[in-house]
PDB file of C-alpha atoms in Angstrom:
ATOM      1  CA  VAL A 286     123.589  74.819  22.763  1.00 90.00           C
ATOM      2  CA  GLN A 287     123.511  77.515  25.425  1.00 92.00           C
ATOM      3  CA  LEU A 288     121.815  77.667  28.779  1.00 95.00           C
ATOM      4  CA  GLN A 289     120.692  81.239  29.970  1.00 95.00           C
ATOM      5  CA  ALA A 290     119.701  81.553  33.577  1.00 96.00           C
ATOM      6  CA  SER A 291     117.882  84.471  34.909  1.00 96.00           C
ATOM      7  CA  GLY A 292     115.745  85.572  37.922  1.00 97.00           C
ATOM      8  CA  GLY A 293     118.099  85.990  40.803  1.00 96.00           C
ATOM      9  CA  GLY A 294     118.091  89.015  43.116  1.00 97.00           C
ATOM     10  CA  LEU A 295     117.642  90.166  46.743  1.00 98.00           C
ATOM     11  CA  VAL A 296     114.640  88.809  48.792  1.00 98.00           C
ATOM     12  CA  GLN A 297     113.767  88.899  52.251  1.00 98.00           C
ATOM     13  CA  PRO A 298     113.676  85.658  54.384  1.00 98.00           C
ATOM     14  CA  GLY A 299     110.319  84.041  53.939  1.00 98.00           C
ATOM     15  CA  GLY A 300     110.040  85.562  50.388  1.00 98.00           C
ATOM     16  CA  SER A 301     109.899  84.012  47.066  1.00 98.00           C
ATOM     17  CA  LEU A 302     111.923  84.045  43.784  1.00 98.00           C
ATOM     18  CA  ARG A 303     111.510  82.141  40.431  1.00 98.00           C
ATOM     19  CA  LEU A 304     114.605  81.377  38.450  1.00 98.00           C
ATOM     20  CA  SER A 305     114.592  80.499  34.744  1.00 97.00           C
ATOM     21  CA  CYS A 306     116.884  78.666  32.467  1.00 96.00           C
ATOM     22  CA  ALA A 307     116.133  78.827  28.897  1.00 95.00           C
ATOM     23  CA  ALA A 308     117.961  76.427  26.475  1.00 93.00           C
ATOM     24  CA  SER A 309     118.725  77.635  22.810  1.00 89.00           C
ATOM     25  CA  GLY A 310     120.060  75.716  19.891  1.00 89.00           C
ATOM     26  CA  THR A 311     119.237  72.730  17.912  1.00 89.00           C
ATOM     27  CA  ILE A 312     118.179  70.145  20.600  1.00 87.00           C
ATOM     28  CA  PHE A 313     117.057  66.852  19.685  1.00 88.00           C
ATOM     29  CA  ARG A 314     116.191  65.706  23.291  1.00 90.00           C
ATOM     30  CA  THR A 315     116.503  66.996  26.778  1.00 90.00           C
ATOM     31  CA  ASN A 316     117.163  64.225  29.197  1.00 93.00           C
ATOM     32  CA  VAL A 317     117.645  66.123  32.506  1.00 95.00           C
ATOM     33  CA  MET A 318     117.667  69.712  33.593  1.00 96.00           C
ATOM     34  CA  GLY A 319     118.753  70.611  36.997  1.00 96.00           C
ATOM     35  CA  TRP A 320     119.727  73.608  39.336  1.00 98.00           C
ATOM     36  CA  TYR A 321     122.847  73.681  41.499  1.00 98.00           C
ATOM     37  CA  ARG A 322     124.186  76.319  43.836  1.00 98.00           C
ATOM     38  CA  GLN A 323     127.488  77.329  45.284  1.00 98.00           C
ATOM     39  CA  THR A 324     128.650  79.738  47.871  1.00 96.00           C
ATOM     40  CA  PRO A 325     132.221  80.917  48.370  1.00 91.00           C
ATOM     41  CA  GLY A 326     134.584  78.241  49.688  1.00 92.00           C
ATOM     42  CA  LYS A 327     132.151  75.555  49.175  1.00 95.00           C
ATOM     43  CA  GLN A 328     131.548  73.112  46.531  1.00 96.00           C
ATOM     44  CA  ARG A 329     128.708  73.213  44.035  1.00 97.00           C
ATOM     45  CA  GLU A 330     125.856  71.347  45.302  1.00 97.00           C
ATOM     46  CA  TRP A 331     122.807  69.776  43.626  1.00 98.00           C
ATOM     47  CA  VAL A 332     119.303  71.381  44.415  1.00 98.00           C
ATOM     48  CA  ALA A 333     116.772  69.921  42.292  1.00 98.00           C
ATOM     49  CA  SER A 334     116.343  68.029  38.811  1.00 98.00           C
ATOM     50  CA  TRP A 335     113.769  67.510  36.151  1.00 97.00           C
ATOM     51  CA  SER A 336     114.022  64.300  34.112  1.00 96.00           C
ATOM     52  CA  ILE A 337     112.367  63.248  30.811  1.00 91.00           C
ATOM     53  CA  GLY A 338     108.992  61.921  31.644  1.00 90.00           C
ATOM     54  CA  GLY A 339     108.464  64.608  34.272  1.00 91.00           C
ATOM     55  CA  LEU A 340     110.093  62.956  37.149  1.00 96.00           C
ATOM     56  CA  THR A 341     111.415  65.606  39.787  1.00 97.00           C
ATOM     57  CA  ASN A 342     113.810  65.183  42.554  1.00 98.00           C
ATOM     58  CA  TYR A 343     114.985  67.506  45.238  1.00 98.00           C
ATOM     59  CA  ALA A 344     117.735  67.799  47.812  1.00 98.00           C
ATOM     60  CA  ASP A 345     116.523  67.365  51.428  1.00 97.00           C
ATOM     61  CA  PHE A 346     117.306  71.071  52.261  1.00 97.00           C
ATOM     62  CA  VAL A 347     114.698  72.300  49.650  1.00 97.00           C
ATOM     63  CA  LYS A 348     111.969  69.755  49.978  1.00 97.00           C
ATOM     64  CA  GLY A 349     108.750  71.446  50.416  1.00 97.00           C
ATOM     65  CA  ARG A 350     109.991  74.840  49.634  1.00 98.00           C
ATOM     66  CA  PHE A 351     111.337  74.651  46.109  1.00 98.00           C
ATOM     67  CA  ALA A 352     109.599  73.296  42.928  1.00 98.00           C
ATOM     68  CA  ILE A 353     111.195  72.651  39.573  1.00 98.00           C
ATOM     69  CA  SER A 354     109.194  72.605  36.362  1.00 96.00           C
ATOM     70  CA  ARG A 355     109.786  72.677  32.611  1.00 95.00           C
ATOM     71  CA  ASP A 356     108.019  74.412  29.688  1.00 92.00           C
ATOM     72  CA  ASN A 357     108.575  71.842  27.033  1.00 86.00           C
ATOM     73  CA  ALA A 358     107.451  74.347  24.296  1.00 86.00           C
ATOM     74  CA  ASN A 359     110.025  76.781  25.097  1.00 86.00           C
ATOM     75  CA  ASP A 360     112.758  74.500  26.396  1.00 89.00           C
ATOM     76  CA  THR A 361     112.760  76.490  29.608  1.00 94.00           C
ATOM     77  CA  VAL A 362     113.147  75.053  33.199  1.00 96.00           C
ATOM     78  CA  TYR A 363     111.970  77.080  36.230  1.00 97.00           C
ATOM     79  CA  LEU A 364     112.908  76.813  39.837  1.00 98.00           C
ATOM     80  CA  GLN A 365     110.188  78.393  42.030  1.00 98.00           C
ATOM     81  CA  MET A 366     111.731  79.116  45.498  1.00 98.00           C
ATOM     82  CA  ASN A 367     109.487  79.691  48.451  1.00 98.00           C
ATOM     83  CA  ASN A 368     110.131  80.493  52.035  1.00 98.00           C
ATOM     84  CA  LEU A 369     113.577  81.372  51.368  1.00 98.00           C
ATOM     85  CA  LYS A 370     116.013  81.301  54.153  1.00 98.00           C
ATOM     86  CA  PRO A 371     119.498  83.153  54.578  1.00 97.00           C
ATOM     87  CA  GLU A 372     121.286  79.857  54.055  1.00 96.00           C
ATOM     88  CA  ASP A 373     119.722  79.664  50.468  1.00 98.00           C
ATOM     89  CA  THR A 374     122.019  82.513  49.512  1.00 98.00           C
ATOM     90  CA  ALA A 375     124.121  81.301  46.753  1.00 98.00           C
ATOM     91  CA  VAL A 376     124.917  81.611  43.151  1.00 98.00           C
ATOM     92  CA  TYR A 377     122.553  79.217  41.293  1.00 98.00           C
ATOM     93  CA  TYR A 378     123.589  77.441  38.090  1.00 98.00           C
ATOM     94  CA  CYS A 379     121.229  75.481  35.604  1.00 97.00           C
ATOM     95  CA  ASN A 380     122.455  72.383  34.201  1.00 96.00           C
ATOM     96  CA  GLY A 381     121.287  70.334  31.190  1.00 95.00           C
ATOM     97  CA  ARG A 382     122.077  66.920  29.913  1.00 95.00           C
ATOM     98  CA  LEU A 383     120.791  66.772  26.376  1.00 93.00           C
ATOM     99  CA  ILE A 384     121.361  65.527  22.835  1.00 91.00           C
ATOM    100  CA  GLU A 385     121.985  67.963  20.100  1.00 90.00           C
ATOM    101  CA  ALA A 386     120.305  67.501  16.775  1.00 89.00           C
ATOM    102  CA  GLY A 387     122.593  65.533  14.568  1.00 88.00           C
ATOM    103  CA  SER A 388     124.337  63.833  17.559  1.00 88.00           C
ATOM    104  CA  ASN A 389     123.826  60.423  18.983  1.00 87.00           C
ATOM    105  CA  ARG A 390     125.333  61.249  22.526  1.00 92.00           C
ATOM    106  CA  GLU A 391     124.447  63.196  25.503  1.00 93.00           C
ATOM    107  CA  SER A 392     126.328  66.119  26.390  1.00 94.00           C
ATOM    108  CA  THR A 393     126.244  68.315  29.556  1.00 95.00           C
ATOM    109  CA  TYR A 394     125.979  72.093  29.500  1.00 95.00           C
ATOM    110  CA  TRP A 395     125.894  74.697  32.220  1.00 96.00           C
ATOM    111  CA  GLY A 396     124.306  78.141  32.254  1.00 95.00           C
ATOM    112  CA  GLN A 397     125.941  81.225  33.876  1.00 93.00           C
ATOM    113  CA  GLY A 398     125.038  81.590  37.571  1.00 93.00           C
ATOM    114  CA  THR A 399     122.537  83.931  38.965  1.00 97.00           C
ATOM    115  CA  LEU A 400     123.003  85.257  42.540  1.00 98.00           C
ATOM    116  CA  VAL A 401     120.186  84.805  44.888  1.00 98.00           C
ATOM    117  CA  THR A 402     120.746  86.846  48.189  1.00 98.00           C
ATOM    118  CA  VAL A 403     118.267  86.059  50.936  1.00 98.00           C
ATOM    119  CA  SER A 404     118.796  88.864  53.804  1.00 96.00           C
ATOM    120  CA  SER A 405     116.673  91.358  55.697  1.00 95.00           C
TER     121      SER A 405
END
């Protein structure tokens, strides 16, 4: 199983970006998909997550601005980021907790990071 993240870039404050994370491989079930972010010298922090059944959760610092969604048919999770602020600048990582076909246990996977820069 691999997670491929994309969609980062440079955006002005107040602008929007949409990140994508596509899962590939033989997946039996996806339990949780999430986004994390990290800036130099800081620990990686949780941003948002989608859980099986469609439950979504957000860190307080993105509530009302970011929205996570999942395209079940394509095993892709999105992070729509609106009203971006300079402090949102970070490398964003997608994370998946899923069960591979033929397995009976959940495993955790990380995608490569995608850089989001919010600057005028």
